[in-house]
């Protein structure tokens, strides 16, 4: 069984890919390995590369008293777009993403909760020109058994 973190990412990818605007091949990906073709814009990239997952020991997390962890995973949903009004376009995409993920706060039981913690739009600091990228950071709180990171804990 894959790590619970991968299961969480898969659930988020499925929900975002179900948004009609992001339903096409390559429109929603986890941790891209190449540049996005302009013809795919707008597109979403899901990653945790900008943040660190934290964990605290959880005694008696498993059915037989096994030790586990309470984990906190920050997940960036990065929106890539091209628009004349970048702030307005980012907000339009944010509504779609926040609606899709806000309707699935427990991700079908994979997490305790998935909540939005911050949003940001990126600009070139030297010129003030928008870069056509913004990010919404969600935090997934979940529990695992230490000896089986693919299984949720009590």
Coordinates of N, CA and C in Angstrom, one line a residue:
X1 N 0.9 -1.2 0.0 CA 0.0 0.0 0.0 C 0.9 1.2 0.0
X2 N 0.6 2.2 -0.8 CA 1.4 3.5 -0.8 C 1.3 4.2 0.5
X3 N 2.3 5.1 0.7 CA 2.3 6.0 1.9 C 0.9 6.7 1.9
X4 N 0.4 7.0 3.1 CA -0.8 7.7 3.2 C -0.7 9.1 2.5
X5 N 0.5 9.7 2.6 CA 0.7 11.0 1.9 C 0.4 10.9 0.4
X6 N 0.9 9.8 -0.2 CA 0.6 9.6 -1.7 C -0.9 9.4 -1.9
X7 N -1.6 8.7 -1.0 CA -3.0 8.5 -1.1 C -3.8 9.9 -1.0
X8 N -3.3 10.8 -0.1 CA -3.8 12.1 0.0 C -3.6 12.9 -1.2
X9 N -2.4 12.9 -1.8 CA -2.2 13.6 -3.0 C -3.1 13.1 -4.2
X10 N -3.2 11.7 -4.2 CA -4.0 11.2 -5.3 C -5.5 11.6 -5.2
X11 N -6.0 11.7 -3.9 CA -7.4 12.2 -3.7 C -7.5 13.7 -4.1
X12 N -6.5 14.5 -3.8 CA -6.6 15.9 -4.2 C -6.5 16.0 -5.8
X13 N -5.6 15.3 -6.4 CA -5.5 15.3 -7.8 C -6.8 14.9 -8.5
X14 N -7.4 13.9 -8.0 CA -8.7 13.4 -8.5 C -9.8 14.5 -8.5
X15 N -9.8 15.2 -7.3 CA -10.9 16.3 -7.2 C -10.6 17.4 -8.1
X16 N -9.3 17.8 -8.2 CA -9.0 19.0 -9.0 C -9.1 18.6 -10.5
X17 N -8.8 17.4 -10.9 CA -9.0 17.0 -12.3 C -10.4 16.9 -12.7
X18 N -11.3 16.8 -11.7 CA -12.8 16.7 -12.0 C -13.4 18.1 -12.3
X19 N -12.6 19.2 -12.0 CA -13.1 20.5 -12.4 C -13.0 20.6 -13.9
X20 N -14.1 20.9 -14.6 CA -14.1 20.8 -16.1 C -13.0 21.5 -16.7
X21 N -12.6 22.7 -16.3 CA -11.5 23.5 -16.9 C -10.1 22.8 -16.7
X22 N -10.0 21.9 -15.8 CA -8.7 21.2 -15.5 C -8.8 19.7 -15.8
X23 N -9.8 19.3 -16.6 CA -10.0 17.9 -16.9 C -9.1 17.3 -17.9
X24 N -8.4 18.1 -18.7 CA -7.6 17.6 -19.8 C -6.2 17.0 -19.4
X25 N -5.7 16.2 -20.2 CA -4.4 15.5 -20.0 C -3.3 16.6 -19.7
X26 N -2.6 16.4 -18.6 CA -1.5 17.3 -18.2 C -1.9 18.6 -17.6
X27 N -3.2 18.8 -17.4 CA -3.7 20.1 -16.8 C -3.5 20.1 -15.3
X28 N -3.5 18.9 -14.6 CA -3.3 18.8 -13.2 C -2.2 17.7 -13.0
X29 N -1.1 18.1 -12.4 CA -0.1 17.1 -12.1 C 0.6 17.3 -10.8
X30 N 1.2 16.3 -10.3 CA 1.9 16.4 -9.1 C 3.4 16.5 -9.4
X31 N 4.0 17.6 -8.8 CA 5.5 17.8 -9.0 C 5.9 17.6 -10.4
X32 N 5.7 18.6 -11.2 CA 6.1 18.5 -12.7 C 7.6 18.4 -12.8
X33 N 7.9 17.7 -13.9 CA 9.4 17.5 -14.2 C 9.8 18.3 -15.5
X34 N 8.8 19.0 -16.1 CA 9.2 19.8 -17.3 C 8.2 21.0 -17.3
X35 N 8.6 22.0 -18.1 CA 7.8 23.2 -18.2 C 6.4 22.9 -18.8
X36 N 5.4 23.7 -18.5 CA 4.1 23.5 -19.0 C 3.9 24.2 -20.3
X37 N 3.4 23.5 -21.3 CA 3.2 24.1 -22.6 C 2.1 25.2 -22.4
X38 N 2.2 26.3 -23.1 CA 1.3 27.4 -23.1 C -0.1 27.0 -23.4
X39 N -0.2 26.0 -24.3 CA -1.6 25.5 -24.8 C -2.3 24.8 -23.6
X40 N -1.6 24.4 -22.6 CA -2.3 23.8 -21.4 C -2.8 24.8 -20.4
X41 N -2.4 26.0 -20.5 CA -2.8 27.0 -19.5 C -4.3 27.3 -19.6
X42 N -4.9 27.5 -18.4 CA -4.4 27.4 -17.1 C -4.2 25.9 -16.7
X43 N -3.3 25.7 -15.8 CA -2.9 24.4 -15.3 C -2.6 24.5 -13.8
X44 N -2.6 23.3 -13.1 CA -2.4 23.2 -11.7 C -1.2 22.2 -11.4
X45 N -0.4 22.6 -10.5 CA 0.7 21.7 -10.0 C 0.5 21.5 -8.5
X46 N 0.5 20.3 -8.1 CA 0.3 20.0 -6.7 C 1.6 19.5 -6.1
X47 N 2.1 20.1 -5.0 CA 3.4 19.8 -4.4 C 3.5 20.1 -3.0
X48 N 4.5 19.6 -2.3 CA 4.8 20.0 -0.9 C 6.3 20.5 -0.9
X49 N 6.9 20.8 -2.0 CA 8.3 21.1 -2.1 C 8.7 22.4 -1.3
X50 N 7.7 23.3 -1.2 CA 8.0 24.6 -0.6 C 7.9 24.5 1.0
X51 N 7.4 23.4 1.5 CA 7.1 23.3 2.9 C 7.7 22.0 3.5
X52 N 7.6 21.9 4.8 CA 8.1 20.7 5.5 C 6.9 20.0 6.2
X53 N 6.8 18.8 6.0 CA 5.8 18.0 6.8 C 6.3 17.8 8.2
X54 N 5.4 18.0 9.2 CA 5.9 17.8 10.6 C 5.1 16.6 11.2
X55 N 5.7 16.0 12.2 CA 5.1 14.8 12.8 C 5.3 14.9 14.3
X56 N 4.4 14.4 15.1 CA 4.5 14.3 16.5 C 4.1 12.9 16.9
X57 N 4.8 12.3 17.9 CA 4.5 10.9 18.3 C 3.1 10.8 18.9
X58 N 2.4 9.8 18.5 CA 1.1 9.5 19.0 C 1.1 8.1 19.7
X59 N 1.1 8.0 21.0 CA 1.0 6.7 21.6 C -0.3 6.0 21.4
X60 N -0.3 4.7 21.3 CA -1.5 3.9 21.1 C -2.3 4.3 19.9
X61 N -1.6 4.5 18.8 CA -2.3 4.9 17.5 C -2.9 3.7 16.8
X62 N -2.4 2.5 17.0 CA -2.9 1.3 16.3 C -3.8 0.5 17.1
X63 N -4.4 -0.5 16.5 CA -5.4 -1.3 17.3 C -4.8 -2.1 18.4
X64 N -3.5 -2.4 18.3 CA -2.8 -3.2 19.3 C -1.9 -2.3 20.2
X65 N -2.1 -1.0 20.2 CA -1.3 -0.1 21.0 C -0.1 0.4 20.4
X66 N 0.1 0.2 19.0 CA 1.3 0.6 18.3 C 1.4 2.2 18.4
X67 N 2.7 2.6 18.4 CA 3.0 4.0 18.3 C 2.7 4.5 16.9
X68 N 2.3 5.8 16.8 CA 2.0 6.4 15.5 C 2.5 7.8 15.5
X69 N 2.0 8.5 14.5 CA 2.3 9.9 14.4 C 1.1 10.8 14.0
X70 N 1.0 11.9 14.6 CA 0.1 13.0 14.1 C 0.9 13.8 13.1
X71 N 0.4 13.8 11.9 CA 1.2 14.5 10.8 C 0.5 15.7 10.3
X72 N 1.2 16.7 9.9 CA 0.7 17.9 9.3 C 1.5 18.2 8.0
X73 N 0.7 18.1 6.9 CA 1.3 18.1 5.6 C 0.8 19.4 4.8
X74 N 1.7 20.4 4.6 CA 1.3 21.5 3.8 C 1.4 21.2 2.3
X75 N 0.3 21.4 1.6 CA 0.3 21.1 0.2 C 0.0 22.4 -0.6
X76 N 0.8 22.7 -1.6 CA 0.6 23.8 -2.5 C -0.1 23.4 -3.7
X77 N -1.2 24.1 -4.0 CA -1.9 24.0 -5.3 C -1.4 25.2 -6.1
X78 N -0.5 25.0 -7.0 CA 0.1 26.1 -7.8 C -0.7 26.3 -9.1
X79 N -1.2 27.5 -9.3 CA -2.0 27.8 -10.4 C -1.1 28.5 -11.4
X80 N -1.0 28.0 -12.7 CA -0.2 28.6 -13.7 C -1.3 29.1 -14.8
X81 N -1.1 30.4 -15.2 CA -2.1 31.0 -16.1 C -1.4 32.1 -16.9
X82 N -2.2 32.5 -17.9 CA -1.8 33.7 -18.7 C -3.0 34.5 -18.8
X83 N -2.9 35.8 -18.4 CA -4.1 36.7 -18.4 C -3.7 38.1 -18.4
X84 N -4.5 39.0 -18.9 CA -4.3 40.4 -18.9 C -4.4 41.0 -17.5
X85 N -5.3 40.4 -16.7 CA -5.6 40.8 -15.3 C -5.2 39.6 -14.4
X86 N -3.9 39.5 -14.1 CA -3.4 38.3 -13.4 C -4.1 38.1 -12.0
X87 N -4.3 39.2 -11.2 CA -4.9 39.0 -9.9 C -6.4 38.5 -10.0
X88 N -7.1 39.0 -11.0 CA -8.5 38.5 -11.2 C -8.5 37.1 -11.7
X89 N -7.6 36.7 -12.6 CA -7.5 35.3 -13.0 C -7.1 34.4 -11.9
X90 N -6.2 34.8 -11.1 CA -5.8 33.9 -9.9 C -7.0 33.7 -9.0
X91 N -7.7 34.8 -8.7 CA -8.9 34.7 -7.9 C -10.0 33.8 -8.5
X92 N -10.1 33.9 -9.8 CA -11.1 33.0 -10.5 C -10.8 31.5 -10.3
X93 N -9.5 31.2 -10.5 CA -9.0 29.9 -10.3 C -9.1 29.4 -8.9
X94 N -8.8 30.4 -8.0 CA -8.9 30.1 -6.5 C -10.3 29.7 -6.1
X95 N -11.3 30.3 -6.7 CA -12.7 29.9 -6.4 C -12.9 28.5 -6.8
X96 N -12.4 28.1 -8.0 CA -12.6 26.7 -8.4 C -11.9 25.7 -7.5
X97 N -10.7 26.0 -7.1 CA -9.9 25.1 -6.3 C -10.4 25.0 -4.9
X98 N -10.7 26.2 -4.3 CA -11.2 26.2 -2.9 C -12.6 25.5 -2.8
X99 N -13.4 25.7 -3.8 CA -14.7 25.0 -3.8 C -14.6 23.5 -3.9
X100 N -13.7 23.0 -4.8 CA -13.5 21.6 -5.0 C -12.9 20.9 -3.7
X101 N -11.9 21.6 -3.1 CA -11.3 21.0 -1.9 C -12.1 21.3 -0.6
X102 N -12.8 22.4 -0.6 CA -13.6 22.7 0.5 C -14.8 21.8 0.7
X103 N -15.2 21.2 -0.4 CA -16.3 20.2 -0.3 C -15.8 18.8 0.1
X104 N -14.5 18.7 0.3 CA -14.0 17.4 0.7 C -13.0 17.5 1.8
X105 N -13.4 18.1 2.9 CA -12.5 18.5 4.0 C -11.9 17.2 4.6
X106 N -12.5 16.1 4.6 CA -11.9 14.9 5.1 C -11.4 13.9 4.1
X107 N -11.4 14.3 2.8 CA -10.9 13.5 1.7 C -11.3 12.0 1.8
X108 N -12.6 11.8 2.0 CA -13.1 10.4 2.1 C -12.5 9.6 3.3
X109 N -12.2 10.3 4.4 CA -11.6 9.6 5.5 C -10.1 9.5 5.6
X110 N -9.4 10.0 4.6 CA -8.0 9.9 4.6 C -7.3 10.8 5.6
X111 N -8.0 12.0 5.8 CA -7.4 13.0 6.7 C -8.4 13.4 7.8
X112 N -7.9 14.0 8.8 CA -8.7 14.5 9.9 C -9.4 15.8 9.3
X113 N -8.6 16.6 8.6 CA -9.2 17.7 7.9 C -8.1 18.3 6.9
X114 N -8.6 18.9 5.8 CA -7.8 19.6 4.8 C -8.3 21.0 4.8
X115 N -7.5 21.9 5.2 CA -7.9 23.3 5.3 C -7.0 24.2 4.6
X116 N -7.5 25.3 4.1 CA -6.7 26.4 3.4 C -6.0 27.2 4.5
X117 N -4.7 27.3 4.3 CA -3.9 28.1 5.3 C -3.4 29.4 4.7
X118 N -3.1 29.5 3.4 CA -2.7 30.8 2.8 C -2.8 30.7 1.3
X119 N -2.8 31.9 0.7 CA -2.8 32.1 -0.7 C -1.8 33.2 -1.0
X120 N -1.2 33.1 -2.2 CA -0.3 34.1 -2.6 C -0.1 34.1 -4.1
X121 N 0.1 35.3 -4.7 CA 0.3 35.5 -6.1 C 1.8 36.0 -6.2
X122 N 2.4 35.5 -7.3 CA 3.8 35.8 -7.4 C 4.1 36.9 -8.4
X123 N 5.0 37.8 -8.1 CA 5.4 38.9 -9.0 C 6.9 39.0 -9.0
X124 N 7.4 39.5 -10.1 CA 8.9 39.8 -10.2 C 9.1 41.0 -9.3
X125 N 9.9 40.8 -8.2 CA 10.1 41.9 -7.2 C 10.8 43.1 -7.8
X126 N 11.6 42.9 -8.8 CA 12.4 44.0 -9.4 C 11.5 44.8 -10.3
X127 N 10.5 44.2 -11.0 CA 9.7 45.0 -12.0 C 8.3 45.2 -11.5
X128 N 7.8 44.3 -10.6 CA 6.4 44.4 -10.2 C 5.5 43.7 -11.2
X129 N 6.0 43.0 -12.2 CA 5.2 42.4 -13.2 C 4.8 41.0 -12.6
X130 N 3.5 40.7 -12.8 CA 3.0 39.4 -12.4 C 3.6 38.3 -13.2
X131 N 3.9 37.2 -12.5 CA 4.5 36.1 -13.2 C 3.5 35.0 -13.7
X132 N 2.2 35.3 -13.5 CA 1.2 34.3 -14.0 C 1.2 33.0 -13.2
X133 N 1.6 33.1 -11.9 CA 1.6 32.0 -11.0 C 1.1 32.4 -9.7
X134 N 0.3 31.6 -9.1 CA -0.2 31.8 -7.7 C -0.3 30.5 -7.0
X135 N -0.4 30.5 -5.7 CA -0.4 29.3 -4.9 C -1.4 29.4 -3.8
X136 N -2.1 28.3 -3.6 CA -3.0 28.1 -2.5 C -2.4 27.0 -1.6
X137 N -2.1 27.3 -0.4 CA -1.6 26.3 0.5 C -2.6 25.7 1.4
X138 N -2.8 24.4 1.3 CA -3.8 23.7 2.1 C -2.9 22.8 3.1
X139 N -3.5 22.6 4.3 CA -2.8 21.7 5.3 C -3.7 20.5 5.5
X140 N -3.0 19.3 5.3 CA -3.7 18.1 5.6 C -3.2 17.5 6.9
X141 N -4.1 17.4 7.8 CA -3.8 16.8 9.1 C -4.2 15.3 9.1
X142 N -3.3 14.4 9.4 CA -3.7 13.0 9.4 C -2.8 12.2 10.4
X143 N -3.2 11.0 10.6 CA -2.5 10.1 11.6 C -2.2 8.8 10.9
X144 N -1.0 8.3 11.3 CA -0.5 7.0 10.8 C 0.0 6.2 11.9
X145 N 0.1 4.9 11.7 CA 0.8 4.0 12.6 C 2.2 4.0 12.2
X146 N 3.2 4.2 13.1 CA 4.6 4.3 12.8 C 5.1 3.2 12.0
X147 N 4.7 2.0 12.2 CA 5.2 0.8 11.5 C 4.6 0.5 10.2
X148 N 3.5 1.3 9.9 CA 2.8 1.1 8.6 C 2.3 2.5 8.1
X149 N 3.2 3.2 7.4 CA 2.9 4.6 7.0 C 1.8 4.6 5.9
X150 N 1.4 3.5 5.4 CA 0.3 3.4 4.4 C -1.1 3.3 5.1
X151 N -1.1 3.1 6.4 CA -2.4 3.0 7.1 C -2.7 4.1 8.0
X152 N -3.9 4.5 8.0 CA -4.3 5.6 9.0 C -4.3 5.0 10.4
X153 N -4.2 5.9 11.4 CA -4.2 5.5 12.8 C -5.5 5.9 13.4
X154 N -5.6 5.4 14.7 CA -6.8 5.7 15.5 C -6.8 7.1 16.0

